[in-house]
């Protein structure tokens, strides 16, 4: 399935990184201003990371629900405009730090204010009750379990579901019914958070359509063990009789880390998924597409074969490769979705099997320019070797910024980079961007950090490092200092934009 638009440029920026007054980027005014900037810069793609709750290490890839939206992204300003929060409430949030996301503080303050908003909702300070009821009915297949799970987790002081009383952990119907009765107010707060997220993201998507911008979303290949997904469907995962994983996911030693990456996620019982025609997976991808036009399947490698690590290992060095039913899964998704609006994250050690799987379904893969400079002229990651369909990047959220990479690269890689780009160094980041935009890649995407020419301090994530990631926020004046006119001209010159003039 071809990417739409067919040839475009874009920017990667997770909503948490947007500037704004309340400690974290959100779906209010700053998101709409971002879309105006994006369109003005000639970019027709906005790439985001997973939009669900954050998990361990504040990672969006370890969410307690693969279907639910992140309540920290809810705009308090929008809720204030609906009469659900007061000016005094908003001043509390305005005292949060703005330079980067301090997740612990943000979570404490925003959760408290969202509970306040829910209390005002109950007192009838809104006209959206019918819309709320319609939302609950439309999303009931996942919403009821997810919100009860979140309320139960809070009631049990954040403990994993396997540590709850057995009737709740094992989903005894009478125990669940009693929990719903006792926690009805808490469950309603969780329901309202999902409703508000849905309404605000829908408004952002509507603005995207008006601006001619497509959203590239992200689906982690695995889900967190401590999640509503595993709790409500334990039969779909390889667990022992107490609900604990028998084997866990990761990757062996690679470019990013010498001991591999031990993610710890439970591995799917693929035979059980196949027996249901991959119904859960189809629901999951369909849900992601309610938020995006195209979604990236993170660690696509795992749909051909996955690295299985025995539970209890300290690193991912000890494990084995196990075949996965990628062909059957993608056939089922293609049939159920009427196409495959997917991008395959095919980075790391790739085999002929992974390549064949991606090519069989004509899925765009990913090209990382930084990797090419470290490898040499034969590298698939260099623009002269690209073969569509593909999406090309200077780097992703897992890489150093382009400037940071260049400043810390081996002298041989720096030399090859300068020779390849015909640059003497000072304009190296712009030269990288030009190389991508001029390539045959269907989509060329850069992190906002690279358009701003920022160094390693602006890096979003260091794989394998559990703390200190995901905190970067764009400067409030990004629209004034970014070379948006230059990028728009580049998009026109290289056929990624039909109209030369902005506006």
CSV table of C-alpha atoms in Angstrom, one decimal, residues 67-468:
chain,number,residue,atom,x,y,z
A,67,UNK,CA,-5.5,1.2,23.4
A,68,UNK,CA,-5.8,4.2,25.8
A,69,UNK,CA,-4.4,7.7,25.3
A,70,UNK,CA,-2.0,9.5,27.5
A,71,UNK,CA,-3.9,11.7,30.0
A,72,UNK,CA,-0.7,13.9,30.5
A,73,UNK,CA,-1.3,15.2,26.9
A,74,UNK,CA,-4.8,16.5,27.8
A,75,UNK,CA,-4.8,20.3,27.6
A,76,UNK,CA,-5.8,21.9,30.9
A,77,UNK,CA,-6.4,25.2,29.1
A,78,UNK,CA,-9.0,23.5,26.9
A,79,UNK,CA,-10.7,22.1,30.0
A,80,UNK,CA,-10.6,25.5,31.5
A,81,UNK,CA,-12.4,26.9,28.5
A,82,UNK,CA,-15.1,24.3,29.0
A,83,UNK,CA,-15.6,25.5,32.6
A,84,UNK,CA,-14.1,22.4,34.1
A,85,UNK,CA,-11.1,24.1,35.6
A,86,UNK,CA,-10.7,27.6,37.2
A,87,UNK,CA,-8.0,30.2,36.6
A,88,UNK,CA,-6.6,29.3,40.1
A,89,UNK,CA,-6.4,25.6,38.9
A,90,UNK,CA,-4.4,26.6,35.8
A,91,UNK,CA,-2.0,28.8,37.8
A,92,UNK,CA,-1.1,25.6,39.8
A,93,UNK,CA,-0.1,23.9,36.6
A,94,UNK,CA,1.7,27.0,35.3
A,95,UNK,CA,4.2,26.7,38.2
A,96,UNK,CA,5.6,23.5,36.7
A,97,UNK,CA,9.1,23.7,35.0
A,98,UNK,CA,9.0,24.5,31.3
A,99,UNK,CA,12.6,23.7,30.2
A,100,UNK,CA,12.0,19.9,30.1
A,101,UNK,CA,9.4,17.4,31.3
A,102,UNK,CA,9.7,16.6,35.0
A,103,UNK,CA,7.4,13.6,34.8
A,104,UNK,CA,7.0,13.0,38.5
A,105,UNK,CA,5.9,16.5,39.2
A,106,UNK,CA,3.8,16.8,36.0
A,107,UNK,CA,2.0,13.5,36.8
A,108,UNK,CA,1.2,14.5,40.4
A,109,UNK,CA,-0.2,18.0,39.4
A,110,UNK,CA,-2.0,17.0,36.2
A,111,UNK,CA,-3.7,13.9,37.8
A,112,UNK,CA,-4.9,16.1,40.7
A,113,UNK,CA,-6.3,18.7,38.3
A,114,UNK,CA,-7.9,16.1,36.0
A,115,UNK,CA,-9.7,14.7,39.1
A,116,UNK,CA,-10.9,18.3,39.9
A,117,UNK,CA,-12.2,18.6,36.4
A,118,UNK,CA,-14.0,15.3,36.7
A,119,UNK,CA,-15.6,16.5,39.9
A,120,UNK,CA,-16.9,19.6,38.1
A,121,UNK,CA,-18.1,17.4,35.3
A,122,UNK,CA,-20.2,15.4,37.7
A,123,UNK,CA,-21.8,18.7,38.9
A,124,UNK,CA,-23.0,19.3,35.4
A,125,UNK,CA,-20.6,22.0,34.3
A,126,UNK,CA,-20.6,20.8,30.7
A,127,UNK,CA,-22.9,20.0,27.8
A,128,UNK,CA,-21.0,17.0,26.5
A,129,UNK,CA,-22.6,14.2,28.4
A,130,UNK,CA,-24.3,12.8,25.3
A,131,UNK,CA,-20.9,12.8,23.5
A,132,UNK,CA,-19.4,11.0,26.5
A,133,UNK,CA,-22.0,8.3,26.5
A,134,UNK,CA,-21.5,7.8,22.7
A,135,UNK,CA,-17.7,7.5,23.2
A,136,UNK,CA,-18.2,4.9,25.9
A,137,UNK,CA,-20.4,2.8,23.7
A,138,UNK,CA,-18.1,3.2,20.6
A,139,UNK,CA,-14.9,2.2,22.5
A,140,UNK,CA,-16.4,-0.3,25.0
A,141,UNK,CA,-14.4,-3.3,23.7
A,142,UNK,CA,-11.3,-2.0,25.4
A,143,UNK,CA,-12.4,1.0,27.4
A,144,UNK,CA,-14.2,-0.8,30.2
A,145,UNK,CA,-11.3,-3.2,31.0
A,146,UNK,CA,-8.6,-0.5,30.6
A,147,UNK,CA,-10.2,2.0,33.0
A,148,UNK,CA,-11.0,-0.6,35.6
A,149,UNK,CA,-7.4,-1.8,35.4
A,150,UNK,CA,-6.1,1.7,35.9
A,151,UNK,CA,-8.4,2.3,38.9
A,152,UNK,CA,-7.5,-1.0,40.4
A,153,UNK,CA,-3.8,-0.3,40.0
A,154,UNK,CA,-4.2,3.0,41.8
A,155,UNK,CA,-6.2,1.3,44.5
A,156,UNK,CA,-3.4,-1.2,45.0
A,157,UNK,CA,-0.7,1.5,45.3
A,158,UNK,CA,0.7,0.9,41.8
A,159,UNK,CA,1.5,-2.8,42.4
A,160,UNK,CA,1.6,-5.1,39.3
A,161,UNK,CA,-1.7,-7.0,38.7
A,162,UNK,CA,0.0,-10.3,39.5
A,163,UNK,CA,0.3,-9.0,43.1
A,164,UNK,CA,-3.4,-8.2,43.5
A,165,UNK,CA,-5.7,-10.5,45.4
A,166,UNK,CA,-6.2,-13.7,43.4
A,167,UNK,CA,-9.9,-13.1,42.5
A,168,UNK,CA,-9.0,-9.8,40.9
A,169,UNK,CA,-5.8,-11.0,39.2
A,170,UNK,CA,-7.7,-14.0,37.8
A,171,UNK,CA,-10.6,-11.8,36.8
A,172,UNK,CA,-13.3,-13.6,38.8
A,173,UNK,CA,-16.6,-12.0,37.5
A,174,UNK,CA,-18.0,-11.4,41.0
A,175,UNK,CA,-14.8,-9.8,42.2
A,176,UNK,CA,-14.7,-7.5,39.1
A,177,UNK,CA,-18.3,-6.5,39.6
A,178,UNK,CA,-17.7,-5.6,43.2
A,179,UNK,CA,-14.6,-3.7,42.2
A,180,UNK,CA,-16.6,-1.7,39.7
A,181,UNK,CA,-19.1,-0.8,42.4
A,182,UNK,CA,-16.5,0.2,45.0
A,183,UNK,CA,-14.3,2.1,42.5
A,184,UNK,CA,-17.1,3.6,40.4
A,185,UNK,CA,-15.9,7.2,41.0
A,186,UNK,CA,-12.3,6.4,40.2
A,187,UNK,CA,-13.3,4.5,37.1
A,188,UNK,CA,-15.4,7.5,36.0
A,189,UNK,CA,-12.3,9.7,36.2
A,190,UNK,CA,-10.4,7.3,34.0
A,191,UNK,CA,-13.2,7.2,31.5
A,192,UNK,CA,-13.3,11.0,31.4
A,193,UNK,CA,-9.6,11.2,30.8
A,194,UNK,CA,-10.0,9.0,27.8
A,195,UNK,CA,-12.9,11.0,26.5
A,196,UNK,CA,-11.1,14.3,26.9
A,197,UNK,CA,-8.0,12.8,25.2
A,198,UNK,CA,-10.1,11.5,22.3
A,199,UNK,CA,-11.9,14.9,21.8
A,200,UNK,CA,-8.7,16.9,21.9
A,201,UNK,CA,-6.7,14.5,19.6
A,202,UNK,CA,-9.7,14.5,17.2
A,203,UNK,CA,-9.5,18.3,17.1
A,204,UNK,CA,-5.8,18.1,16.3
A,205,UNK,CA,-6.4,15.5,13.6
A,206,UNK,CA,-9.1,17.7,12.0
A,207,UNK,CA,-6.5,20.6,11.9
A,208,UNK,CA,-4.0,18.2,10.3
A,209,UNK,CA,-6.5,17.4,7.5
A,210,UNK,CA,-7.1,21.1,7.0
A,211,UNK,CA,-3.3,21.8,6.8
A,212,UNK,CA,-2.7,18.8,4.4
A,213,UNK,CA,-0.6,17.0,7.0
A,214,UNK,CA,-0.6,13.2,7.5
A,215,UNK,CA,0.2,11.7,10.9
A,216,UNK,CA,2.7,8.9,11.1
A,217,UNK,CA,2.0,7.0,14.4
A,218,UNK,CA,3.8,4.3,16.2
A,219,UNK,CA,2.8,0.8,17.4
A,220,UNK,CA,5.3,-1.0,19.7
A,221,UNK,CA,5.5,-4.6,18.7
A,222,UNK,CA,5.1,-5.7,22.3
A,223,UNK,CA,2.9,-4.6,25.2
A,224,UNK,CA,3.9,-4.2,28.9
A,225,UNK,CA,3.3,-7.2,31.1
A,226,UNK,CA,1.7,-4.9,33.8
A,227,UNK,CA,-1.0,-3.8,31.4
A,228,UNK,CA,-4.7,-4.0,30.9
A,229,UNK,CA,-4.0,-5.9,27.7
A,230,UNK,CA,-2.2,-8.8,29.4
A,231,UNK,CA,-4.5,-8.8,32.5
A,232,UNK,CA,-7.6,-9.0,30.3
A,233,UNK,CA,-6.3,-11.4,27.7
A,234,UNK,CA,-3.7,-13.6,29.5
A,235,UNK,CA,-4.4,-16.4,27.1
A,236,UNK,CA,-2.7,-14.4,24.3
A,237,UNK,CA,0.7,-14.4,26.0
A,238,UNK,CA,3.2,-17.0,27.2
A,239,UNK,CA,2.6,-16.9,31.0
A,240,UNK,CA,2.9,-19.3,33.9
A,241,UNK,CA,-0.1,-20.3,36.1
A,242,UNK,CA,0.4,-17.2,38.2
A,243,UNK,CA,0.3,-14.8,35.3
A,244,UNK,CA,4.1,-14.2,35.1
A,245,UNK,CA,6.0,-14.4,31.8
A,246,UNK,CA,7.9,-17.6,31.1
A,247,UNK,CA,10.0,-15.8,28.5
A,248,UNK,CA,10.5,-12.2,27.7
A,249,UNK,CA,11.3,-10.0,24.7
A,250,UNK,CA,14.5,-8.1,23.8
A,251,UNK,CA,17.2,-7.9,21.2
A,252,UNK,CA,20.7,-9.4,21.3
A,253,UNK,CA,23.8,-7.2,21.4
A,254,UNK,CA,23.7,-4.7,18.6
A,255,UNK,CA,24.7,-1.1,17.5
A,256,UNK,CA,23.1,0.4,20.5
A,257,UNK,CA,24.3,-1.8,23.4
A,258,UNK,CA,26.9,-4.5,23.9
A,259,UNK,CA,24.7,-6.6,26.2
A,260,UNK,CA,21.6,-6.3,24.1
A,261,UNK,CA,18.3,-4.8,25.2
A,262,UNK,CA,16.2,-6.7,27.8
A,263,UNK,CA,12.8,-5.2,27.3
A,264,UNK,CA,11.0,-7.6,29.6
A,265,UNK,CA,7.8,-7.7,27.7
A,266,UNK,CA,5.8,-10.9,27.6
A,267,UNK,CA,5.9,-12.8,24.3
A,268,UNK,CA,2.8,-13.6,22.4
A,269,UNK,CA,1.3,-17.0,22.2
A,270,UNK,CA,1.3,-16.8,18.4
A,271,UNK,CA,-0.6,-20.1,18.0
A,272,UNK,CA,-3.5,-18.7,20.0
A,273,UNK,CA,-3.4,-15.5,18.0
A,274,UNK,CA,-3.5,-17.4,14.7
A,275,UNK,CA,-6.5,-19.4,16.0
A,276,UNK,CA,-8.5,-16.2,16.2
A,277,UNK,CA,-7.3,-14.9,12.8
A,278,UNK,CA,-5.2,-12.4,14.7
A,279,UNK,CA,-8.3,-10.5,15.9
A,280,UNK,CA,-6.6,-8.8,18.8
A,281,UNK,CA,-3.8,-7.5,16.6
A,282,UNK,CA,-6.3,-6.3,14.0
A,283,UNK,CA,-8.2,-4.4,16.8
A,284,UNK,CA,-4.9,-2.9,18.0
A,285,UNK,CA,-3.8,-1.6,14.7
A,286,UNK,CA,-7.2,-0.4,13.9
A,287,UNK,CA,-7.2,1.5,17.1
A,288,UNK,CA,-3.8,3.1,16.3
A,289,UNK,CA,-5.2,4.2,13.0
A,290,UNK,CA,-8.0,6.2,14.7
A,291,UNK,CA,-5.1,8.5,15.8
A,292,UNK,CA,-2.9,8.3,12.7
A,293,UNK,CA,-3.0,7.9,8.9
A,294,UNK,CA,-0.1,5.5,8.8
A,295,UNK,CA,1.6,3.6,11.7
A,296,UNK,CA,5.2,2.5,12.1
A,297,UNK,CA,5.5,-1.1,13.4
A,298,UNK,CA,8.3,-0.8,15.9
A,299,UNK,CA,10.8,-3.7,15.8
A,300,UNK,CA,9.3,-5.2,12.6
A,301,UNK,CA,12.1,-7.7,12.8
A,302,UNK,CA,10.0,-9.5,15.5
A,303,UNK,CA,7.3,-10.4,13.0
A,304,UNK,CA,9.7,-12.6,11.1
A,305,UNK,CA,11.6,-14.0,14.1
A,306,UNK,CA,12.0,-12.7,17.7
A,307,UNK,CA,14.7,-12.9,20.4
A,308,UNK,CA,13.3,-14.9,23.3
A,309,UNK,CA,15.0,-14.6,26.6
A,310,UNK,CA,14.2,-16.9,29.6
A,311,UNK,CA,12.5,-15.0,32.4
A,312,UNK,CA,14.9,-14.0,35.1
A,313,UNK,CA,17.9,-13.2,33.0
A,314,UNK,CA,19.9,-10.0,33.8
A,315,UNK,CA,20.7,-9.1,30.2
A,316,UNK,CA,19.5,-10.1,26.7
A,317,UNK,CA,22.8,-11.8,25.9
A,318,UNK,CA,21.3,-15.3,26.6
A,319,UNK,CA,18.4,-16.1,24.3
A,320,UNK,CA,17.3,-17.6,21.0
A,321,UNK,CA,15.7,-16.7,17.8
A,322,UNK,CA,12.1,-18.0,17.3
A,323,UNK,CA,10.1,-17.8,14.1
A,324,UNK,CA,7.0,-15.6,14.1
A,325,UNK,CA,4.0,-15.9,11.8
A,326,UNK,CA,4.5,-12.6,10.0
A,327,UNK,CA,3.1,-13.6,6.7
A,328,UNK,CA,-0.2,-14.9,8.2
A,329,UNK,CA,-0.5,-11.8,10.5
A,330,UNK,CA,0.1,-9.3,7.7
A,331,UNK,CA,-2.4,-11.1,5.5
A,332,UNK,CA,-5.0,-11.0,8.2
A,333,UNK,CA,-4.3,-7.3,8.8
A,334,UNK,CA,-4.4,-6.5,5.1
A,335,UNK,CA,-7.8,-8.2,4.8
A,336,UNK,CA,-9.2,-6.7,7.9
A,337,UNK,CA,-8.0,-3.2,7.3
A,338,UNK,CA,-8.5,-3.1,3.6
A,339,UNK,CA,-4.8,-2.4,3.1
A,340,UNK,CA,-1.6,-2.0,5.1
A,341,UNK,CA,-0.9,1.7,5.9
A,342,UNK,CA,2.2,0.6,7.8
A,343,UNK,CA,5.9,1.5,7.9
A,344,UNK,CA,8.3,-1.3,8.9
A,345,UNK,CA,11.0,-0.3,11.5
A,346,UNK,CA,13.6,-2.7,10.0
A,347,UNK,CA,16.7,-1.5,11.8
A,348,UNK,CA,19.3,-3.4,13.6
A,349,UNK,CA,20.5,-6.8,12.3
A,350,UNK,CA,18.2,-7.7,9.4
A,351,UNK,CA,18.0,-11.1,7.7
A,352,UNK,CA,16.9,-12.1,4.3
A,353,UNK,CA,13.7,-13.3,5.9
A,354,UNK,CA,12.9,-9.9,7.3
A,355,UNK,CA,13.6,-8.2,3.9
A,356,UNK,CA,11.5,-10.8,2.1
A,357,UNK,CA,8.6,-10.2,4.5
A,358,UNK,CA,8.7,-6.4,4.1
A,359,UNK,CA,9.0,-6.7,0.3
A,360,UNK,CA,6.3,-9.3,0.0
A,361,UNK,CA,3.8,-6.7,1.4
A,362,UNK,CA,5.5,-3.7,-0.2
A,363,UNK,CA,6.0,-2.0,3.1
A,364,UNK,CA,8.3,1.0,3.3
A,365,UNK,CA,11.4,0.3,5.4
A,366,UNK,CA,13.5,2.9,7.3
A,367,UNK,CA,16.9,4.4,6.3
A,368,UNK,CA,19.0,6.2,8.9
A,369,UNK,CA,21.6,8.5,7.3
A,370,UNK,CA,23.9,8.5,10.4
A,371,UNK,CA,24.4,4.7,10.0
A,372,UNK,CA,25.5,5.1,6.4
A,373,UNK,CA,28.3,7.4,7.2
A,374,UNK,CA,29.6,4.9,9.7
A,375,UNK,CA,29.6,2.0,7.2
A,376,UNK,CA,30.8,3.3,3.8
A,377,UNK,CA,29.7,3.6,0.2
A,378,UNK,CA,27.9,0.2,0.0
A,379,UNK,CA,25.6,1.0,3.0
A,380,UNK,CA,21.9,0.7,2.3
A,381,UNK,CA,21.5,3.8,4.6
A,382,UNK,CA,23.2,6.2,2.1
A,383,UNK,CA,20.9,8.0,-0.4
A,384,UNK,CA,22.5,6.7,-3.6
A,385,UNK,CA,21.5,3.2,-2.5
A,386,UNK,CA,17.9,3.9,-1.5
A,387,UNK,CA,15.2,1.8,-3.2
A,388,UNK,CA,11.6,2.8,-2.7
A,389,UNK,CA,9.4,2.3,-0.9
A,390,UNK,CA,11.3,3.7,2.1
A,391,UNK,CA,11.2,6.5,4.7
A,392,UNK,CA,14.6,8.2,5.3
A,393,UNK,CA,15.8,10.0,8.4
A,394,UNK,CA,18.8,11.9,9.6
A,395,UNK,CA,18.2,10.0,12.8
A,396,UNK,CA,15.2,8.9,15.0
A,397,UNK,CA,14.2,9.5,18.6
A,398,UNK,CA,16.7,6.6,19.5
A,399,UNK,CA,19.7,8.3,17.8
A,400,UNK,CA,21.8,11.3,18.8
A,401,UNK,CA,20.9,14.5,17.1
A,402,UNK,CA,22.6,15.0,13.7
A,403,UNK,CA,24.9,17.6,15.1
A,404,UNK,CA,25.6,15.5,18.2
A,405,UNK,CA,26.3,12.5,16.1
A,406,UNK,CA,28.8,14.4,13.9
A,407,UNK,CA,30.5,16.0,16.9
A,408,UNK,CA,31.1,12.6,18.6
A,409,UNK,CA,31.6,10.4,15.5
A,410,UNK,CA,34.9,8.7,14.8
A,411,UNK,CA,37.2,10.9,12.6
A,412,UNK,CA,36.9,8.4,9.7
A,413,UNK,CA,33.1,8.7,9.8
A,414,UNK,CA,33.3,12.5,10.0
A,415,UNK,CA,35.6,12.5,7.0
A,416,UNK,CA,33.4,10.3,5.0
A,417,UNK,CA,30.4,12.4,5.9
A,418,UNK,CA,32.1,15.6,4.7
A,419,UNK,CA,33.2,13.9,1.5
A,420,UNK,CA,29.8,12.4,0.8
A,421,UNK,CA,28.0,15.7,1.4
A,422,UNK,CA,30.6,17.9,-0.2
A,423,UNK,CA,30.7,20.0,3.0
A,424,UNK,CA,33.6,21.4,5.0
A,425,UNK,CA,31.7,20.9,8.3
A,426,UNK,CA,29.9,24.1,9.5
A,427,UNK,CA,26.8,23.4,7.5
A,428,UNK,CA,26.9,19.7,8.0
A,429,UNK,CA,23.4,19.3,9.4
A,430,UNK,CA,21.7,21.2,6.6
A,431,UNK,CA,23.7,19.2,4.1
A,432,UNK,CA,22.4,16.0,5.7
A,433,UNK,CA,18.8,17.3,5.4
A,434,UNK,CA,19.4,18.3,1.8
A,435,UNK,CA,20.7,14.8,1.0
A,436,UNK,CA,17.5,13.2,2.4
A,437,UNK,CA,15.2,15.7,0.7
A,438,UNK,CA,16.9,15.1,-2.7
A,439,UNK,CA,16.8,11.3,-2.4
A,440,UNK,CA,14.2,8.9,-3.9
A,441,UNK,CA,12.8,8.1,-0.4
A,442,UNK,CA,9.1,8.4,-0.4
A,443,UNK,CA,9.1,10.3,2.9
A,444,UNK,CA,12.1,12.2,4.3
A,445,UNK,CA,11.8,13.0,8.0
A,446,UNK,CA,14.0,14.8,10.5
A,447,UNK,CA,13.6,15.3,14.2
A,448,UNK,CA,12.8,19.0,15.1
A,449,UNK,CA,16.1,19.0,16.9
A,450,UNK,CA,17.9,18.6,13.6
A,451,UNK,CA,16.0,21.4,11.9
A,452,UNK,CA,17.1,23.6,14.9
A,453,UNK,CA,20.7,22.3,14.6
A,454,UNK,CA,20.8,21.2,18.3
A,455,UNK,CA,23.5,19.1,19.9
A,456,UNK,CA,23.4,16.0,22.1
A,457,UNK,CA,21.8,17.8,25.0
A,458,UNK,CA,18.5,17.7,23.0
A,459,UNK,CA,18.6,13.9,22.5
A,460,UNK,CA,15.2,12.3,23.2
A,461,UNK,CA,16.2,8.7,24.1
A,462,UNK,CA,19.3,6.6,24.7
A,463,UNK,CA,18.3,2.9,24.2
A,464,UNK,CA,19.4,0.6,27.0
A,465,UNK,CA,19.6,3.5,29.5
A,466,UNK,CA,16.5,3.2,31.8
A,467,UNK,CA,16.4,6.7,33.2
A,468,UNK,CA,16.6,10.3,32.0
